[in-house]
Amino acid sequence: MRPWGRPRRCGVVATVLALAAGVLTASAATAPPAAALTPPVAFTADDLPTYQTNGIVWTLAEADGVVYAGGTFTRVRPAGSAPAEGTPAVNFAAFDAATGAPTGCSLSFTRTSGTATVRALAVSPDRSTLYAGGYFNAVNGTAVNGLAAIDTATCAPRPGFAPGFGATVRALDVSANGTVYAGGDFQTVNGTGRRFFAAVTPSGALTAWNPNADDPGRALKVTPDGRHVLIGGDFFTVGGTASHALAVTGADTGAVARAYPDNFIPASAVIKDIVTDSASGGWYAAGEGAGGASFDGRLAMDLTGFGQRWRDTCQGATQALRVYQGVLYAGSHVHDCSTMGGFPNQVRKHLTAQKVDDPAMLGWWPDTNDGIGEPVGPRALTVASRGGRDFLWVGGEFTTVNGAAQQSLTRFATSPDTGAPSVPVVSVSAPRAGQVRVSWRASLDLDDSLLTYRVYRDGGSTPVYTTTASSLFYSRPQLTFTDGDVVTGRTYTYRITASDGRTTSALSPGASVTAAGAASPYAARVLADGAELYWRYDEAGGSFAADASDGGDGGVYMNGPGYRSVPSAVAGSAALALDGTDQYVYSDRLHHYTSPSPYSIETWFRTATTRGGRLVGYGNNIGTAQGHTSSISDKILYLTDTGRLAFGVQTGSTASRPTLTSAASYNDDVWHHAVATQGPAGMRLYVDGVQVAANTTAGNRSYNGYWRVGGDAMSAVWPNRPTSGYFAGRIDETALYPTALSAEQVAAHHALADTPTGPGETTVTLTPAEDAYVNGVAPNTTYDDNQLASRGSTPYLGYLRFALPSAPAGQRLTSARLTFRTSSDPTAGSTEPHTLVPVTGAWSESTVTYNTRPSLAATVLGTISGATAVSTDYSVELDAPALGGALGSAYSLALTGSGTDSLRIWSGEIATAAWRPQLVLTFGAE
């Protein structure tokens, strides 16, 4: 039985190098660096400029550095050009593998009636002949019927080769002796019965090979020893033997050598591609199914006994496979790997990689879209070599690659790797005296799962900490460095880079914190009582919610909640504001919960809503879009429409929902402390330190899932289900425990909420009393709207006025920080620095213009750098001693720049309160 907080070690989840919090040591600072392209991945995720088509590419083959593409299209054109541009290419084109440009080989595959198409390509072992199958009856005017032979040296149809296939050919392979094996929709060849599979000699004569399937063939491959032919398709019987979608046949007569009956492949699935790999002694099959119980993934089979090695049960209609240097590359639209312990049903991914001996997903995630046609994205893969480099070519019905327009063809190379990792998202805190805790969400690199992180302090050029860790797009662990070399009362700023060994991300925006003289009594007690997930919501913005516990279970903020909401529930901390529509936080780690392991849920909430909502719960998905919310949920703490607090679980997989509900309502717009526990003695619900309900239910549902705060789907079976599944209000100090907290522990937590962090420490958060900006291009215009701007040429200047409080008795100002959010204007981010300086002249937001702008001091209070993204939260440390002399008065700051790149931020007039500028002042003992 696993405790709920431990990650389940499933095959599909890559091993993550866990980093425990600890003070800096020499060994930690010299962690081995990552290398570009984390082995065994060999291809970068950086797509190369490649010609494209104006229709679907169904099949690819290669020979001697030339890549052949067949499909349903009429033109090819360079990358970046419009579909109507380019040159004619009727269902076939040939390309230089290294340049992506067409060769001189031009063929037209046509029909006298109907729509011609090329569906299969295969090259003879001696590379002299390219075989093309599909639905056509002429090649360059030469009569053929469904299968043609092309001389690769001359790019001309081979005379005399004209077997007649009665319908579309969809699969081809060629044996060492030149026999051409075909699968498809046909039921006759040269007028002789051959149901869905047939073979012809190099001259086009029909052979004795006759598997005699009962439904179409879609894939086939001759085994490396030439003795068998692996076949796949829609069929349910082969030669009268029950074997659905997959079978092993003899290469001479087609007799069944190994069948796969008894739902080995579900009846709702078909096999779309088969590849072999002599090095691993395996063969691999691509499944396409319908419905969650079908088969959409990959099969790894043995070439000796033809049995199964492993099965990937991800959903997403696999279309194409290729093996290269021990890695199985796949084209699909995979969207749900929850049955493999991977990501839940989410946005589709179209290109993946796995080891041939392990179904775990590797860190290779270039992407296309679904595209035209059905649509399913990629349809074909091939590997080609030219000029000392190897290339993975991808064909299909997609119209974008890595977010840019590119239709139906793309390619990736073994070098160079030019894509940099994403910029780390950083959170800092001062959890106890003499320590600063720096946490960040692991970055994402589309072809490197193992990355090296370097932590820099106070603008230094030498990292104070270096480590490596692995991450995938669905598993990005929290990493933590605890800096023990700090002085109480001093403010420290940290920035982090991520590197794959060849490319390095930009520095993260500076994250600043003042070293504390004492720990928060509330936080200290939560941690002492064993919290394994503890979100304090003190981030100034971004997508990362740091876990303050040693569990390293970071969260992800979704849809722009309100950061640093005040007043908070606990002294010395901030809260999170949620809109009740789609804002929430989810755990960035997949958990496996096994009933009846004990647990506790703890959070603070404040609301006046009459629509209810989920406060904290456990579910099997992380999204908000239809189909991406949780279909399984339990361990839910929620509010009813009348404000009553409820705590419910699902008993096993039944419809039973044992639920505790408070008698009182708590939607009175004041802070309330809620704790829900379940253990051997049953369920308990506490509000504001007092038990309000209990029962004896000890069991719940066991499944893989994620903790979510703020919202998720709720089915109608939940008692008093709220109108809204999403909570509107404020949330603070959410903690999860692997034990059932006692009544004494709960009461102690509640009592500590108002206890200040150390003697005499006070934090004050201010919003502007007035703000505006001026524009040198319109020198007589007043800009008193929802944005502020700064630029040197042509000039913008922004102004903010704050009513500074006096210092509390016996205290002094120890730190000051301005937090702000760049606006959604496309020009809002700036790559240049912008400064904050004192305003010495008079101004008001209703009258100030460029021509009447106030005079400024030369003193620089703080410099904004790295605020490059739009609609993003940033902060800048200000000179506290300079501000300290102005306490107790109205104080104005000017936002200025000296370059040509403007910075735009939301002003105090923006409707969303959490986006307004805030001046955060911290006072400590004198």
CSV table of C-alpha atoms in Angstrom, one decimal, residues 574-884:
chain,number,residue,atom,x,y,z
A,574,ALA,CA,-0.7,36.3,0.9
A,575,ALA,CA,-3.8,34.6,-0.5
A,576,LEU,CA,-5.1,33.5,-4.0
A,577,ALA,CA,-8.2,35.0,-5.6
A,578,LEU,CA,-10.3,32.8,-7.8
A,579,ASP,CA,-13.1,33.9,-10.2
A,580,GLY,CA,-15.4,30.9,-9.9
A,581,THR,CA,-15.3,30.4,-13.7
A,582,ASP,CA,-12.2,28.5,-14.7
A,583,GLN,CA,-9.4,29.4,-12.4
A,584,TYR,CA,-7.7,26.7,-10.3
A,585,VAL,CA,-4.5,25.1,-9.2
A,586,TYR,CA,-3.5,21.4,-9.8
A,587,SER,CA,-0.6,19.3,-8.5
A,588,ASP,CA,2.1,18.9,-11.1
A,589,ARG,CA,2.7,15.3,-10.0
A,590,LEU,CA,0.6,12.2,-10.7
A,591,HIS,CA,-0.4,10.5,-7.4
A,592,HIS,CA,-1.7,7.0,-6.7
A,593,TYR,CA,-4.1,6.8,-3.9
A,594,THR,CA,-4.8,3.4,-2.4
A,595,SER,CA,-7.9,3.0,-0.1
A,596,PRO,CA,-8.0,3.1,2.9
A,597,SER,CA,-4.8,5.0,3.5
A,598,PRO,CA,-5.5,7.9,5.8
A,599,TYR,CA,-5.1,11.6,4.7
A,600,SER,CA,-6.2,15.1,5.7
A,601,ILE,CA,-7.1,18.1,3.6
A,602,GLU,CA,-6.6,21.6,5.1
A,603,THR,CA,-7.3,25.0,3.6
A,604,TRP,CA,-8.5,28.5,4.4
A,605,PHE,CA,-11.3,30.1,2.4
A,606,ARG,CA,-13.3,33.3,2.2
A,607,THR,CA,-16.3,34.0,0.0
A,608,ALA,CA,-19.7,35.5,-0.4
A,609,THR,CA,-20.8,33.3,-3.3
A,610,THR,CA,-24.2,31.8,-3.6
A,611,ARG,CA,-23.1,29.3,-6.3
A,612,GLY,CA,-20.9,27.1,-4.2
A,613,GLY,CA,-17.9,25.4,-5.7
A,614,ARG,CA,-15.1,22.9,-5.1
A,615,LEU,CA,-12.4,24.1,-2.7
A,616,VAL,CA,-10.0,21.1,-2.7
A,617,GLY,CA,-10.4,17.7,-4.4
A,618,TYR,CA,-8.8,14.7,-6.0
A,619,GLY,CA,-9.5,13.8,-9.6
A,620,ASN,CA,-8.1,12.0,-12.6
A,621,ASN,CA,-7.6,15.0,-14.9
A,622,ILE,CA,-6.0,18.4,-14.9
A,623,GLY,CA,-7.9,20.5,-17.5
A,624,THR,CA,-11.0,22.6,-17.9
A,625,ALA,CA,-12.1,22.0,-21.5
A,626,GLN,CA,-14.8,19.5,-22.3
A,627,GLY,CA,-13.4,16.0,-21.9
A,628,HIS,CA,-10.4,17.3,-20.0
A,629,THR,CA,-12.0,17.6,-16.6
A,630,SER,CA,-12.0,14.7,-14.1
A,631,SER,CA,-14.3,11.8,-14.9
A,632,ILE,CA,-13.4,10.3,-11.5
A,633,SER,CA,-13.4,12.4,-8.4
A,634,ASP,CA,-13.5,11.9,-4.7
A,635,LYS,CA,-12.0,13.2,-1.4
A,636,ILE,CA,-13.7,16.5,-2.2
A,637,LEU,CA,-14.1,19.5,0.1
A,638,TYR,CA,-16.8,21.8,-1.4
A,639,LEU,CA,-19.3,24.5,-0.6
A,640,THR,CA,-23.0,24.2,-1.4
A,641,ASP,CA,-25.0,27.1,-2.9
A,642,THR,CA,-26.1,28.0,0.6
A,643,GLY,CA,-22.6,28.2,1.9
A,644,ARG,CA,-22.6,25.0,3.8
A,645,LEU,CA,-19.3,23.1,3.8
A,646,ALA,CA,-19.3,19.5,2.6
A,647,PHE,CA,-16.7,16.7,2.5
A,648,GLY,CA,-17.4,13.7,0.4
A,649,VAL,CA,-15.7,10.5,-0.9
A,650,GLN,CA,-16.6,7.9,-3.5
A,651,THR,CA,-16.8,4.4,-2.1
A,652,GLY,CA,-14.9,2.1,-4.5
A,653,SER,CA,-16.3,2.4,-8.1
A,654,THR,CA,-19.9,2.6,-7.0
A,655,ALA,CA,-22.3,5.5,-7.1
A,656,SER,CA,-22.2,5.8,-3.3
A,657,ARG,CA,-20.9,9.2,-2.0
A,658,PRO,CA,-20.7,9.3,1.8
A,659,THR,CA,-20.7,13.0,2.5
A,660,LEU,CA,-20.4,15.2,5.7
A,661,THR,CA,-22.2,18.6,5.6
A,662,SER,CA,-22.0,21.4,8.1
A,663,ALA,CA,-25.1,22.7,9.7
A,664,ALA,CA,-23.9,26.3,9.4
A,665,SER,CA,-23.1,28.4,6.3
A,666,TYR,CA,-19.8,30.0,5.7
A,667,ASN,CA,-20.3,32.3,2.7
A,668,ASP,CA,-20.2,35.4,4.9
A,669,ASP,CA,-17.1,36.9,3.4
A,670,VAL,CA,-14.8,36.2,6.3
A,671,TRP,CA,-11.9,33.8,6.5
A,672,HIS,CA,-12.7,30.2,7.7
A,673,HIS,CA,-10.4,27.3,8.4
A,674,ALA,CA,-11.5,24.0,7.0
A,675,VAL,CA,-10.0,20.5,7.7
A,676,ALA,CA,-11.3,17.2,6.3
A,677,THR,CA,-9.8,13.9,7.5
A,678,GLN,CA,-10.4,10.3,6.8
A,679,GLY,CA,-8.8,7.3,8.6
A,680,PRO,CA,-9.6,4.1,10.3
A,681,ALA,CA,-12.1,5.9,12.6
A,682,GLY,CA,-14.0,7.4,9.6
A,683,MET,CA,-14.5,10.8,8.2
A,684,ARG,CA,-14.2,14.1,10.2
A,685,LEU,CA,-15.0,17.7,9.1
A,686,TYR,CA,-13.7,20.6,11.1
A,687,VAL,CA,-14.4,24.3,10.6
A,688,ASP,CA,-12.5,27.1,12.5
A,689,GLY,CA,-10.9,24.5,14.8
A,690,VAL,CA,-14.0,22.7,15.8
A,691,GLN,CA,-15.5,19.4,14.6
A,692,VAL,CA,-18.8,19.9,12.9
A,693,ALA,CA,-19.6,16.5,11.4
A,694,ALA,CA,-18.4,12.9,11.4
A,695,ASN,CA,-19.2,9.4,10.2
A,696,THR,CA,-17.5,5.9,10.2
A,697,THR,CA,-16.7,5.6,6.5
A,698,ALA,CA,-13.0,4.6,6.2
A,699,GLY,CA,-12.9,3.6,2.5
A,700,ASN,CA,-12.8,5.6,-0.8
A,701,ARG,CA,-11.7,5.0,-4.4
A,702,SER,CA,-8.2,3.9,-5.4
A,703,TYR,CA,-6.9,5.4,-8.7
A,704,ASN,CA,-4.2,7.6,-10.3
A,705,GLY,CA,-5.0,11.3,-10.0
A,706,TYR,CA,-4.1,14.9,-9.2
A,707,TRP,CA,-5.0,17.2,-6.3
A,708,ARG,CA,-6.9,20.3,-7.5
A,709,VAL,CA,-7.7,23.5,-5.7
A,710,GLY,CA,-10.5,25.8,-6.9
A,711,GLY,CA,-12.5,23.7,-9.2
A,712,ASP,CA,-13.2,20.6,-11.3
A,713,ALA,CA,-16.2,18.7,-12.7
A,714,MET,CA,-18.8,17.4,-10.3
A,715,SER,CA,-21.4,14.8,-11.2
A,716,ALA,CA,-25.0,15.0,-10.1
A,717,VAL,CA,-24.6,12.2,-7.6
A,718,TRP,CA,-22.8,14.5,-5.2
A,719,PRO,CA,-25.2,15.6,-2.4
A,720,ASN,CA,-26.3,19.2,-2.7
A,721,ARG,CA,-24.0,19.6,-5.8
A,722,PRO,CA,-23.3,23.3,-6.2
A,723,THR,CA,-24.3,25.3,-9.2
A,724,SER,CA,-20.7,26.0,-10.0
A,725,GLY,CA,-17.9,23.4,-9.9
A,726,TYR,CA,-15.5,26.3,-9.5
A,727,PHE,CA,-15.0,28.4,-6.4
A,728,ALA,CA,-15.4,32.2,-6.4
A,729,GLY,CA,-13.5,33.7,-3.5
A,730,ARG,CA,-10.1,33.5,-1.8
A,731,ILE,CA,-8.0,30.5,-0.9
A,732,ASP,CA,-5.0,30.4,1.4
A,733,GLU,CA,-2.6,27.9,3.0
A,734,THR,CA,-3.7,24.6,1.4
A,735,ALA,CA,-2.0,21.5,2.9
A,736,LEU,CA,-2.4,17.8,2.3
A,737,TYR,CA,-1.2,15.2,4.9
A,738,PRO,CA,-0.7,11.4,4.7
A,739,THR,CA,-2.3,11.1,8.1
A,740,ALA,CA,-5.6,11.9,9.7
A,741,LEU,CA,-4.9,15.1,11.8
A,742,SER,CA,-6.2,14.9,15.4
A,743,ALA,CA,-8.7,17.4,16.8
A,744,GLU,CA,-6.0,18.9,18.9
A,745,GLN,CA,-3.8,19.4,15.9
A,746,VAL,CA,-6.6,21.1,13.9
A,747,ALA,CA,-7.4,23.4,16.8
A,748,ALA,CA,-3.7,24.4,17.2
A,749,HIS,CA,-3.5,25.2,13.5
A,750,HIS,CA,-6.5,27.5,13.7
A,751,ALA,CA,-5.2,29.3,16.8
A,752,LEU,CA,-1.9,30.1,15.1
A,753,ALA,CA,-3.3,31.9,12.1
A,754,ASP,CA,-3.0,35.4,13.6
A,755,THR,CA,0.4,34.9,15.2
A,756,PRO,CA,2.9,37.2,13.5
A,757,THR,CA,6.1,35.8,11.9
A,758,GLY,CA,8.7,36.7,14.5
A,759,PRO,CA,8.6,39.7,16.8
A,760,GLY,CA,7.6,43.0,15.2
A,761,GLU,CA,7.5,42.0,11.5
A,762,THR,CA,4.8,43.7,9.5
A,763,THR,CA,4.0,43.6,5.8
A,764,VAL,CA,1.9,46.4,4.1
A,765,THR,CA,0.6,46.2,0.5
A,766,LEU,CA,-0.4,49.4,-1.2
A,767,THR,CA,-2.1,50.1,-4.5
A,768,PRO,CA,-1.7,53.5,-6.3
A,769,ALA,CA,-3.7,56.5,-5.1
A,770,GLU,CA,-3.1,58.0,-8.5
A,771,ASP,CA,-1.4,56.9,-11.7
A,772,ALA,CA,-1.1,58.0,-15.3
A,773,TYR,CA,1.3,58.3,-18.2
A,774,VAL,CA,2.3,60.9,-20.8
A,775,ASN,CA,3.3,60.6,-24.5
A,776,GLY,CA,5.7,62.8,-26.3
A,777,VAL,CA,3.9,62.3,-29.6
A,778,ALA,CA,0.7,63.8,-28.1
A,779,PRO,CA,2.2,66.3,-25.7
A,780,ASN,CA,-1.1,67.9,-24.6
A,781,THR,CA,-3.0,64.7,-24.0
A,782,THR,CA,-3.7,63.1,-20.6
A,783,TYR,CA,-3.5,59.3,-20.4
A,784,ASP,CA,-5.5,58.4,-17.3
A,785,ASP,CA,-6.5,54.9,-18.4
A,786,ASN,CA,-5.9,51.3,-17.6
A,787,GLN,CA,-2.2,51.2,-18.7
A,788,LEU,CA,1.1,52.9,-17.8
A,789,ALA,CA,3.9,53.1,-20.3
A,790,SER,CA,7.7,53.8,-20.5
A,791,ARG,CA,10.0,54.5,-23.4
A,792,GLY,CA,13.0,56.7,-24.1
A,793,SER,CA,12.4,57.5,-27.8
A,794,THR,CA,9.7,58.4,-28.7
A,795,PRO,CA,9.1,59.2,-25.1
A,796,TYR,CA,6.6,57.7,-22.7
A,797,LEU,CA,6.7,58.3,-18.9
A,798,GLY,CA,4.5,56.7,-16.3
A,799,TYR,CA,3.7,58.1,-12.8
A,800,LEU,CA,2.4,56.3,-9.6
A,801,ARG,CA,1.6,58.0,-6.3
A,802,PHE,CA,1.3,55.9,-3.1
A,803,ALA,CA,0.2,57.0,0.4
A,804,LEU,CA,3.0,55.7,2.4
A,805,PRO,CA,2.2,54.7,6.0
A,806,SER,CA,4.3,55.6,9.0
A,807,ALA,CA,6.5,52.8,10.3
A,808,PRO,CA,4.9,50.9,13.2
A,809,ALA,CA,6.2,51.7,16.6
A,810,GLY,CA,9.7,50.3,17.1
A,811,GLN,CA,10.0,49.2,13.5
A,812,ARG,CA,11.9,50.3,10.4
A,813,LEU,CA,11.4,49.7,6.7
A,814,THR,CA,13.5,46.7,5.8
A,815,SER,CA,12.4,46.1,2.2
A,816,ALA,CA,10.2,47.5,-0.6
A,817,ARG,CA,9.1,45.8,-3.8
A,818,LEU,CA,6.9,47.0,-6.7
A,819,THR,CA,4.8,44.2,-8.3
A,820,PHE,CA,3.1,44.7,-11.6
A,821,ARG,CA,1.7,42.9,-14.6
A,822,THR,CA,2.6,43.6,-18.2
A,823,SER,CA,-0.5,44.4,-20.3
A,824,SER,CA,-2.0,42.4,-23.1
A,825,ASP,CA,-0.8,44.9,-25.7
A,826,PRO,CA,1.5,43.1,-28.2
A,827,THR,CA,4.2,45.7,-27.4
A,828,ALA,CA,3.9,45.4,-23.6
A,829,GLY,CA,7.0,43.4,-23.0
A,830,SER,CA,10.5,45.0,-23.2
A,831,THR,CA,13.9,43.6,-23.7
A,832,GLU,CA,15.4,46.8,-22.4
A,833,PRO,CA,15.8,48.0,-18.8
A,834,HIS,CA,13.4,50.6,-17.3
A,835,THR,CA,14.0,52.6,-14.1
A,836,LEU,CA,11.9,53.8,-11.3
A,837,VAL,CA,13.0,57.3,-10.0
A,838,PRO,CA,11.4,59.7,-7.4
A,839,VAL,CA,9.1,62.5,-8.7
A,840,THR,CA,10.0,65.9,-7.3
A,841,GLY,CA,7.5,68.0,-9.1
A,842,ALA,CA,3.7,68.3,-8.8
A,843,TRP,CA,1.2,66.3,-10.9
A,844,SER,CA,-2.2,64.8,-10.9
A,845,GLU,CA,-3.6,61.9,-12.9
A,846,SER,CA,-6.4,64.0,-14.3
A,847,THR,CA,-4.3,66.8,-15.7
A,848,VAL,CA,-0.7,65.6,-16.3
A,849,THR,CA,0.5,65.8,-19.9
A,850,TYR,CA,3.9,65.5,-21.5
A,851,ASN,CA,4.1,69.3,-21.7
A,852,THR,CA,3.2,69.7,-18.0
A,853,ARG,CA,5.2,66.6,-16.8
A,854,PRO,CA,6.8,67.0,-13.3
A,855,SER,CA,10.5,67.1,-12.7
A,856,LEU,CA,12.3,64.0,-11.6
A,857,ALA,CA,15.2,63.1,-9.2
A,858,ALA,CA,18.4,61.5,-10.5
A,859,THR,CA,18.2,58.8,-7.9
A,860,VAL,CA,17.4,55.3,-9.2
A,861,LEU,CA,15.1,53.4,-6.8
A,862,GLY,CA,15.0,50.2,-8.9
A,863,THR,CA,15.6,48.8,-12.4
A,864,ILE,CA,13.2,46.6,-14.2
A,865,SER,CA,14.9,44.1,-16.5
A,866,GLY,CA,13.7,40.9,-18.1
A,867,ALA,CA,10.0,41.9,-18.3
A,868,THR,CA,9.8,40.6,-21.9
A,869,ALA,CA,6.5,38.7,-21.9
A,870,VAL,CA,3.0,40.2,-22.2
A,871,SER,CA,0.3,39.5,-19.7
A,872,THR,CA,2.9,38.3,-17.1
A,873,ASP,CA,3.5,39.3,-13.5
A,874,TYR,CA,6.9,40.8,-12.5
A,875,SER,CA,8.4,42.5,-9.5
A,876,VAL,CA,11.3,44.8,-8.8
A,877,GLU,CA,13.1,45.5,-5.5
A,878,LEU,CA,13.3,49.2,-4.6
A,879,ASP,CA,15.8,51.1,-2.5
A,880,ALA,CA,14.2,50.7,1.0
A,881,PRO,CA,16.4,53.3,2.8
A,882,ALA,CA,15.4,55.9,0.1
A,883,LEU,CA,11.8,55.2,0.6
A,884,GLY,CA,12.1,55.1,4.4
